[in-house]
mmCIF file of C-alpha atoms in Angstrom:
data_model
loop_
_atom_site.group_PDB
_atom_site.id
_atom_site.type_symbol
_atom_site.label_atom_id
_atom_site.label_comp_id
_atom_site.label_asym_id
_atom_site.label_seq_id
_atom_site.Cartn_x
_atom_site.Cartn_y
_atom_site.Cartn_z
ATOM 1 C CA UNK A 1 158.507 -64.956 44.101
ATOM 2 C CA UNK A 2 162.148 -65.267 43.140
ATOM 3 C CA UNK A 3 164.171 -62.470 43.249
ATOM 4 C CA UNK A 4 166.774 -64.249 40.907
ATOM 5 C CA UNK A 5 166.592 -62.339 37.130
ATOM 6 C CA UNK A 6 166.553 -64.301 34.108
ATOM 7 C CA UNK A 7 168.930 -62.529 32.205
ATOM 8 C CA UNK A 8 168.908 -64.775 28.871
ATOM 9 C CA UNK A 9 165.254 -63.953 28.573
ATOM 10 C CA UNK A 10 165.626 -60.418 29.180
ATOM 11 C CA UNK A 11 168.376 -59.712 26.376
ATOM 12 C CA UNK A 12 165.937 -61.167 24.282
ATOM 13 C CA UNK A 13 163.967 -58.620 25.022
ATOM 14 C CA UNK A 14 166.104 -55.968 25.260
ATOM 15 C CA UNK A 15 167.797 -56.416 21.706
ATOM 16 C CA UNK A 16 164.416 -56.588 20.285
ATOM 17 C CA UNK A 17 163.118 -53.629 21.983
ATOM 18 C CA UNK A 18 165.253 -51.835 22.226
ATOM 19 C CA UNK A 19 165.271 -48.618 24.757
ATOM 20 C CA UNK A 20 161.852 -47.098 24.079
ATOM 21 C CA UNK A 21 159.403 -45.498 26.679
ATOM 22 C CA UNK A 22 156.678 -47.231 28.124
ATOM 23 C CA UNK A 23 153.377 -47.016 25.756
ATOM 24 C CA UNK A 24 150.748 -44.551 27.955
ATOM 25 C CA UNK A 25 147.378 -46.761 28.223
ATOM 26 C CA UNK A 26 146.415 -46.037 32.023
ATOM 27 C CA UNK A 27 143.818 -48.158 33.570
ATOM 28 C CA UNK A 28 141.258 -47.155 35.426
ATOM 29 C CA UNK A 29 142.117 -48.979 38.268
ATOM 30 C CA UNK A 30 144.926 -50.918 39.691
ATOM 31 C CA UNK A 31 144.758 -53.859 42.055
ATOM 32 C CA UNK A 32 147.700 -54.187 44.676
ATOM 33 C CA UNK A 33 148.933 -57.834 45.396
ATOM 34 C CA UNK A 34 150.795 -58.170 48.761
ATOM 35 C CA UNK A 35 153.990 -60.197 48.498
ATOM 36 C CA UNK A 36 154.036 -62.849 50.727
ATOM 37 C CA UNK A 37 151.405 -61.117 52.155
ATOM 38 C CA UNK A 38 151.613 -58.202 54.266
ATOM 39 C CA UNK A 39 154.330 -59.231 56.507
ATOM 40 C CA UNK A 40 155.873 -56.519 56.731
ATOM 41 C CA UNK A 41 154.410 -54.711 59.813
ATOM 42 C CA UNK A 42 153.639 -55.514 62.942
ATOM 43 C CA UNK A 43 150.414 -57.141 62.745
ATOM 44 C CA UNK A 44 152.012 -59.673 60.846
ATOM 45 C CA UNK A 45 155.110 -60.232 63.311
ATOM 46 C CA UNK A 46 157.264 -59.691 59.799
ATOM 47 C CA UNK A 47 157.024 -63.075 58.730
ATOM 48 C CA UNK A 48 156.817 -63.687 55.037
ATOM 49 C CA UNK A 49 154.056 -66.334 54.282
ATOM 50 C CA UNK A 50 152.350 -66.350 57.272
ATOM 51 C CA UNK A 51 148.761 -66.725 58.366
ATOM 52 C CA UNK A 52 149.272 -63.476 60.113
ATOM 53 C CA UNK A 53 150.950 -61.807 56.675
ATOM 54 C CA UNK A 54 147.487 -62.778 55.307
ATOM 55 C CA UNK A 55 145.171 -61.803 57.790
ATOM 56 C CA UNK A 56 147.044 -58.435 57.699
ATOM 57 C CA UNK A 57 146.640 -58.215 53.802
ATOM 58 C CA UNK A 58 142.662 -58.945 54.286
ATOM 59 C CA UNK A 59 142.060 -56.597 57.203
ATOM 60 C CA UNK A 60 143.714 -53.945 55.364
ATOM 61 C CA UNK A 61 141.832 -54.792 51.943
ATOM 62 C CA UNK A 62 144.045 -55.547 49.801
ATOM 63 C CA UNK A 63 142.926 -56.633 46.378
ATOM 64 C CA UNK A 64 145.351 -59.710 46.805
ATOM 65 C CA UNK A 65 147.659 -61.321 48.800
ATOM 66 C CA UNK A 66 150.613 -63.710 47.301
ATOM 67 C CA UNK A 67 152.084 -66.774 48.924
ATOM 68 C CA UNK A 68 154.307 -69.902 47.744
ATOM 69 C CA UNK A 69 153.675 -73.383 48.157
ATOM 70 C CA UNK A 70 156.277 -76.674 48.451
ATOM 71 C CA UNK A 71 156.025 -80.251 49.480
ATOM 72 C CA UNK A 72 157.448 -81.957 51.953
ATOM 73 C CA UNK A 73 159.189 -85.679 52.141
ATOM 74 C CA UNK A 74 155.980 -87.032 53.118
ATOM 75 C CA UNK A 75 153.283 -85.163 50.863
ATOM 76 C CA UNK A 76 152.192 -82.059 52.657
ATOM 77 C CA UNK A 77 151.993 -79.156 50.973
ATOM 78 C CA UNK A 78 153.353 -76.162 52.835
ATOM 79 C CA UNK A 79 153.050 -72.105 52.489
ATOM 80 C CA UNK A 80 156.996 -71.289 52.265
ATOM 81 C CA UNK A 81 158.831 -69.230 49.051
ATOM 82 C CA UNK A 82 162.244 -70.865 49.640
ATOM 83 C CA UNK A 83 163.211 -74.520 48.955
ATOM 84 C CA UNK A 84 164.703 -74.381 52.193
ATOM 85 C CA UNK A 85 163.451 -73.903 55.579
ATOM 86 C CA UNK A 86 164.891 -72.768 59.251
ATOM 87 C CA UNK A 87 168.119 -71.960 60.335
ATOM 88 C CA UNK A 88 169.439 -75.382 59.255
ATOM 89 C CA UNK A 89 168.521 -74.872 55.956
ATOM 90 C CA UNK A 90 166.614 -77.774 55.747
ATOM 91 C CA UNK A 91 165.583 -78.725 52.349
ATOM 92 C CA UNK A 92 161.917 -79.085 52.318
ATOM 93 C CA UNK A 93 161.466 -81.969 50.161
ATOM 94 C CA UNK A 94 163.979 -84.016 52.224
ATOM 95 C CA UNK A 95 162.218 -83.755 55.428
ATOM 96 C CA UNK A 96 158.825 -84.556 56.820
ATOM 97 C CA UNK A 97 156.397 -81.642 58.444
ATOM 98 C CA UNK A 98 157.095 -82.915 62.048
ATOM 99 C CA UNK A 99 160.944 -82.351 61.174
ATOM 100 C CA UNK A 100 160.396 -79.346 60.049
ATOM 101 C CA UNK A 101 158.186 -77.739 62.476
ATOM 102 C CA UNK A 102 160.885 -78.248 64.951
ATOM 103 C CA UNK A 103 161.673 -74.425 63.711
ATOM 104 C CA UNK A 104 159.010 -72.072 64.246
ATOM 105 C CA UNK A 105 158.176 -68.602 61.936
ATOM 106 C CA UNK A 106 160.111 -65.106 63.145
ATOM 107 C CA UNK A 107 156.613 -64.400 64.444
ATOM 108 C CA UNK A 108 155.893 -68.159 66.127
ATOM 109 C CA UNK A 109 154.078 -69.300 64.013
ATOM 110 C CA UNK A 110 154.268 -72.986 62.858
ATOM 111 C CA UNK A 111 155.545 -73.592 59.622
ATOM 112 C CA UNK A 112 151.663 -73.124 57.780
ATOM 113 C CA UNK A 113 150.654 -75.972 56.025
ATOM 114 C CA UNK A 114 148.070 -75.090 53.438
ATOM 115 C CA UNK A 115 145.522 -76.128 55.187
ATOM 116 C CA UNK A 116 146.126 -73.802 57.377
ATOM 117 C CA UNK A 117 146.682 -71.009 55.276
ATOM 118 C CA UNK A 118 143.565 -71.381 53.618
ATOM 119 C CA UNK A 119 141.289 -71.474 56.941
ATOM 120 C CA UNK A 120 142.223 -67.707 57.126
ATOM 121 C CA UNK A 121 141.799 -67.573 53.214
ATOM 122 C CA UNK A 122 138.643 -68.347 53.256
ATOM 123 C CA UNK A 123 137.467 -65.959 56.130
ATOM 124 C CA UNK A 124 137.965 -62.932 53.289
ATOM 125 C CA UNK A 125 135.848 -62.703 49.950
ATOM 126 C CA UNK A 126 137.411 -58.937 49.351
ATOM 127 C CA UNK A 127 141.276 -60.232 49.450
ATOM 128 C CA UNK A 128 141.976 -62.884 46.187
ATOM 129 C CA UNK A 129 144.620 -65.403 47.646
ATOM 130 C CA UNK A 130 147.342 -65.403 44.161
ATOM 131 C CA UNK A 131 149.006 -68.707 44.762
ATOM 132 C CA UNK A 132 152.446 -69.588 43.373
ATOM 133 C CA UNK A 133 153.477 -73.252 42.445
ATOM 134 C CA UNK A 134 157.276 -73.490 43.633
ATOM 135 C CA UNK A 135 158.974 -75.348 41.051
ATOM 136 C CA UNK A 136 159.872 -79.002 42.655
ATOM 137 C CA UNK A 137 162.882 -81.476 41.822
ATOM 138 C CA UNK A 138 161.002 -82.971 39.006
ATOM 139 C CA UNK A 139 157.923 -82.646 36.873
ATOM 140 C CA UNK A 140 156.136 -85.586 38.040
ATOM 141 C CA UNK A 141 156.687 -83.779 41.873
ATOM 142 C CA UNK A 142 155.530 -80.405 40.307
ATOM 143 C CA UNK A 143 152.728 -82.066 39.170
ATOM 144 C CA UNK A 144 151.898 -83.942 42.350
ATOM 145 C CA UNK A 145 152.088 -80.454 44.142
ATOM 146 C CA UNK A 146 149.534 -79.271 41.596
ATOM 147 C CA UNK A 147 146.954 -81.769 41.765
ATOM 148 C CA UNK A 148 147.476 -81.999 45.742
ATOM 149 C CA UNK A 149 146.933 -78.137 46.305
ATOM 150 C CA UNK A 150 144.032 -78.188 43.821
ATOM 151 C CA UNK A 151 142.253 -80.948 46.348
ATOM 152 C CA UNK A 152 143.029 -78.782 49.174
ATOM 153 C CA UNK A 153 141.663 -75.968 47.405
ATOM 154 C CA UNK A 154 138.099 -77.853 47.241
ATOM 155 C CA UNK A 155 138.158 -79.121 50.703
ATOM 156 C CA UNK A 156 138.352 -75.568 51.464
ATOM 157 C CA UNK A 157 135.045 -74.593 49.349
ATOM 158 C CA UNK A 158 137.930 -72.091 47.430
ATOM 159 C CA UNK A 159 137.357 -73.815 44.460
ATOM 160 C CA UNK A 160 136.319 -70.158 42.801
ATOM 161 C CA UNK A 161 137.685 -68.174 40.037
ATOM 162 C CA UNK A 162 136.424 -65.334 41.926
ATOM 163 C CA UNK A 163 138.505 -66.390 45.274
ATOM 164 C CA UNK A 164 141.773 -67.970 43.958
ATOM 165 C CA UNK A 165 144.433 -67.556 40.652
ATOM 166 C CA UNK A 166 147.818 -69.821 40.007
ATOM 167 C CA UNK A 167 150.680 -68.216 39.028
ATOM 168 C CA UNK A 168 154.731 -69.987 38.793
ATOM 169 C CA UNK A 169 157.592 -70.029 37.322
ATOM 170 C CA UNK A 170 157.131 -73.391 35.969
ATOM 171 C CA UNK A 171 155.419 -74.270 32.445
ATOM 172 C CA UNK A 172 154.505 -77.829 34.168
ATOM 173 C CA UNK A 173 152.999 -76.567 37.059
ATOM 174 C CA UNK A 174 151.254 -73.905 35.101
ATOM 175 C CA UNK A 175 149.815 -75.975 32.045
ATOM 176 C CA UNK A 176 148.964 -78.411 34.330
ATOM 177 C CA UNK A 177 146.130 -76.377 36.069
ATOM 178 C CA UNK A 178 145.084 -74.721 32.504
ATOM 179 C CA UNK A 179 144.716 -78.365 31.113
ATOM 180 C CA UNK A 180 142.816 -79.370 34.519
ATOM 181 C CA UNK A 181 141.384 -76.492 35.856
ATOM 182 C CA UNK A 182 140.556 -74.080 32.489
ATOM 183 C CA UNK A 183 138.351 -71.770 34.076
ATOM 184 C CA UNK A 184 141.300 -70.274 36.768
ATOM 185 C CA UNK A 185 143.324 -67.334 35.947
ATOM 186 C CA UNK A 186 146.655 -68.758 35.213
ATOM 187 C CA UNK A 187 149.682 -66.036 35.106
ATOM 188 C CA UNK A 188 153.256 -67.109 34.288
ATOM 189 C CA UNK A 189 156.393 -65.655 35.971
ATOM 190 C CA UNK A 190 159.294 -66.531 33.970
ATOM 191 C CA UNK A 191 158.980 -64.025 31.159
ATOM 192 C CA UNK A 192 160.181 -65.765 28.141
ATOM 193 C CA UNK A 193 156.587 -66.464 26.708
ATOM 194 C CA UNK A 194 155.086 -63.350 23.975
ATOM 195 C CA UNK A 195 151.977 -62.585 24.521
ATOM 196 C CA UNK A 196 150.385 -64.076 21.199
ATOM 197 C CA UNK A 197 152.077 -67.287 22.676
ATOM 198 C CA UNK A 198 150.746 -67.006 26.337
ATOM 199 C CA UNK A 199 147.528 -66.302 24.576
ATOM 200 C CA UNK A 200 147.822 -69.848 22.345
ATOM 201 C CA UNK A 201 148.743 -72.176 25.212
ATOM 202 C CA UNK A 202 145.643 -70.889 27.407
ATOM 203 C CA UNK A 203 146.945 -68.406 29.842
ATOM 204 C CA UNK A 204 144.787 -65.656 31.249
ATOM 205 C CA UNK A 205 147.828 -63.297 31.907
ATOM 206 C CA UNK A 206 152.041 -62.426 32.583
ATOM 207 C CA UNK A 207 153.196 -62.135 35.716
ATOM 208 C CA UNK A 208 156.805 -60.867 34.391
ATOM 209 C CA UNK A 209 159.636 -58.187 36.416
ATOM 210 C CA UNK A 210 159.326 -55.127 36.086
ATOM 211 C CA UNK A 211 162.600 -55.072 33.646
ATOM 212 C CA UNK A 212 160.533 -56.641 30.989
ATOM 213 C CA UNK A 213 158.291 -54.432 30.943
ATOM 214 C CA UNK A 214 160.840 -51.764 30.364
ATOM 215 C CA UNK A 215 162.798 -53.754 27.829
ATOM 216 C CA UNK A 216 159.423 -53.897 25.471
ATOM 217 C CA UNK A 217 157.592 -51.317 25.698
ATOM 218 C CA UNK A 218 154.751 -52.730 23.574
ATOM 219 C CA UNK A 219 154.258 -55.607 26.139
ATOM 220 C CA UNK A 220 151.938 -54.558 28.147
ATOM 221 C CA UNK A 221 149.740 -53.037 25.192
ATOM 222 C CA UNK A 222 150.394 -56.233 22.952
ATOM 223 C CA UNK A 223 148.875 -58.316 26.252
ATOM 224 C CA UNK A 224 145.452 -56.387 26.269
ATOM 225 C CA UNK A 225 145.113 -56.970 22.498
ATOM 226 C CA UNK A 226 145.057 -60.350 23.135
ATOM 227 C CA UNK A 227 142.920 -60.280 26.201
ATOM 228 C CA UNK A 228 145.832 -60.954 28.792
ATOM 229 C CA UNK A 229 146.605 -59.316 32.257
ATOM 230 C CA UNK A 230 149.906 -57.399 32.906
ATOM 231 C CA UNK A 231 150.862 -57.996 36.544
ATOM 232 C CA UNK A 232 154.249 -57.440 37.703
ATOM 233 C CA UNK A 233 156.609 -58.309 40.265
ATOM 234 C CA UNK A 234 158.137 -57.061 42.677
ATOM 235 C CA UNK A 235 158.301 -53.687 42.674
ATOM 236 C CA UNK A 236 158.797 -51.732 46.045
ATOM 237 C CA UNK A 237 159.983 -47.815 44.651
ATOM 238 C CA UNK A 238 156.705 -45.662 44.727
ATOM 239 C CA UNK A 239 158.898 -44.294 42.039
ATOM 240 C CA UNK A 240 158.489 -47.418 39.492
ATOM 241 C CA UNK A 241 155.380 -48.149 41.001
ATOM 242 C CA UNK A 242 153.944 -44.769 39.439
ATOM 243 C CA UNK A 243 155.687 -45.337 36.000
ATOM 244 C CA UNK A 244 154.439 -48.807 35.496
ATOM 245 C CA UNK A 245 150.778 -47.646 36.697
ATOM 246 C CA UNK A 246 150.881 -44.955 34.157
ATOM 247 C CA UNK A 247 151.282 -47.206 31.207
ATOM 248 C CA UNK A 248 149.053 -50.250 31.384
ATOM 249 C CA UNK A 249 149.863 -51.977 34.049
ATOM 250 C CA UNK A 250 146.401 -54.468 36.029
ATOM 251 C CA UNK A 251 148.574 -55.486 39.016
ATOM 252 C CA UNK A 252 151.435 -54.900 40.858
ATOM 253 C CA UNK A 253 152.652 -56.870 43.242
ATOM 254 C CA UNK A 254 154.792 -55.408 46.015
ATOM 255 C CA UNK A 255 156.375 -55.424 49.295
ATOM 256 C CA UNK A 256 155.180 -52.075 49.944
ATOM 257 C CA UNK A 257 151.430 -52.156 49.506
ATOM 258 C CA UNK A 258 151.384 -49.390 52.133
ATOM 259 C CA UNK A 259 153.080 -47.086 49.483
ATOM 260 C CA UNK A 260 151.411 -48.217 46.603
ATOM 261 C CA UNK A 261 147.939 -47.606 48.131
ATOM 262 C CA UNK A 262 149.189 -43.604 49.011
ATOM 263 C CA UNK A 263 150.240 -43.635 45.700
ATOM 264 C CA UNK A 264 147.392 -44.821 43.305
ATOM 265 C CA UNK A 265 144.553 -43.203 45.853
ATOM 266 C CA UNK A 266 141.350 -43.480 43.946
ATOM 267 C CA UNK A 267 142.979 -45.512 41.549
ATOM 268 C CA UNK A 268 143.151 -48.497 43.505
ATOM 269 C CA UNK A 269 141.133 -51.342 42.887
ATOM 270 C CA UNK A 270 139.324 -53.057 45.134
ATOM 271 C CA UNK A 271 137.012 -55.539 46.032
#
C-alpha cells in the first residue's frame, strides 16, 4: 500500500475531531495481514510481493497476506505495489511482461504474474489473500484491471468470499467489484469516506492509516455501528500496534507480523 499520506483528508479529520483518545471497545480477536506478504525474512529472500513473501505468510499462518496488482502494455496483470519496476524504473504500463522480466525479484524470482501468485494462493485455505487494485492511468484501465483479475480469480477456483477480499485506493476500482461482485469484502484505503457513507455505497469495511484513526476517535466505534470492519495500515511499532488493538481495531496490517503475533498472543485471530 502507499506510504504517501493524504493530508487534505486527514485535516478534515483532525479539525473535526479534534485530539481525543481512542474509544476502548477491544475485540476479541485480531487478525494480522502481512504487507506484501511476509517478505521480510529469509524464507522469503526479502522480496516484497513475491510468491515466496506468500508462501512465508501461509506457512507461518497468518490470517492474511496483502499484495498489489498492475497491468502491463500488453494486458497482464502483475503482483507489484509500485507503478514502476526494476532498476530502470520501467513504467509498468509502458512495457510488455517479456520487457519487463528482463529484471528479476531481489530474491530471483520472476516478476509474478497473477497467475502465478495465485497457484501458491490457492495451496492455503488458513491464509486470506487481501488484494489491492493499484490505481491505473485511467478509469477505463482501472476498470480493465478489475474485470481481468476477477477472471483470473475464477480460473483459479478463488472465486470465494471465504478465500479472497479487494481493497484500493481507488473509488473506480473499488465500486466496480461491489457493483459486480457484491458478495466480496470490499475495504477502501484512501480515508476520506465516513463510515455512514462507506456503509451507503456498499462497502464491507475501511482500510484507513493509522493517523485517522487517531484523528477521530469515534471511527472505529462509528464503523461497527454500521456493520463495517476497521483494518489499518501500515503499522510496524508494537507500540501503536498495542494502542490500536486496544480500542477496536479487526485488522492490522503490518510489516512486522512477527511482532504483532508476540504481541496480541491469544488474541490473535486465526484461521
Amino acid at each position: 500500500m502507499k506510504k504517501t499520506f493524504y493530508l487534505a483528508a486527514l485535516a478534515l479529520a483532525v479539525c473535526s475531531c479534534g485530539t481525543a483518545k481512542l474509544a476502548s471497545h477491544a475485540p476479541e480477536k485480531v487478525a494480522i495481514v502481512a504487507h506484501r506478504g511476509y517478505w521480510n525474512c529469509p524464507e522469503a529472500g526479502y522480496a516484497q510481493n513475491s510468491v515466496a513473501s506468500l508462501r512465508a505468510a501461509q506457512e507461518a499462518g497468518f490470517w492474511g497476506s496483502e499484495f498489489d496488482v498492475q497491468m502491463t502494455k500488453d494486458g497482464i496483470v502483475v503482483s507489484n505495489h509500485d507503478k514502476e519496476y526494476g532498476p530502470e524504473k520501467m513504467v509498468i504500463a509502458d512495457y510488455t511482461y517479456d520487457e519487463l522480466t528482463r529484471y528479476n525479484l531481489p530474491n530471483g524470482e520472476k516478476l509474478p504474474t497473477l497467475d502465478d501468485y495465485l497457484v501458491q494462493g490457492a495451496k492455503s485455505k488458513n491464509t486470506v489473500l487481501v488484494l489491492e487494485f493499484k490505481k491505473q492511468r485511467t478509469d477505463e484501465a482501472t476498470i480493465q484491471l478489475v474485470d481481468k483479475t476477477m477472471e483470473i480469480v475464477k480460473a483459479h477456483g478463488l472465486y470465494d468470499p471465504s478465500r479472497i477480499i479487494f481493497i484500493s485506493f481507488s473509488k473506480v476500482a473499488c465500486e466496480r467489484v461491489i457493483s459486480k461482485h457484491p458478495q466480496f469484502e470490499v475495504q477502501y484505503l484512501m480515508g476520506d469516506l465516513s463510515s455512514g457513507k462507506l456503509k451507503k455505497k456498499g462497502y464491507t469495511g475501511a482500510d484507513y492509516n493509522a493517523a485517522f484513526y487517531t484523528a477521530e476517535p469515534a471511527l472505529i466505534g462509528n464503523l461497527h455501528k454500521k456493520g463495517l470492519k476497521a483494518n489499518v495500515w501500515t503499522v510496524d511499532s508494537v507500540k501503536k500496534m498495542r494502542k490500536l488493538s486496544a480500542h477496536g481495531i479487526d485488522q492490522i496490517t503490518t510489516n512486522n507480523p512477527m511482532g504483532a503475533r508476540e504481541l496480541l498472543g491469544e488474541r490473535e485471530e486465526r484461521r
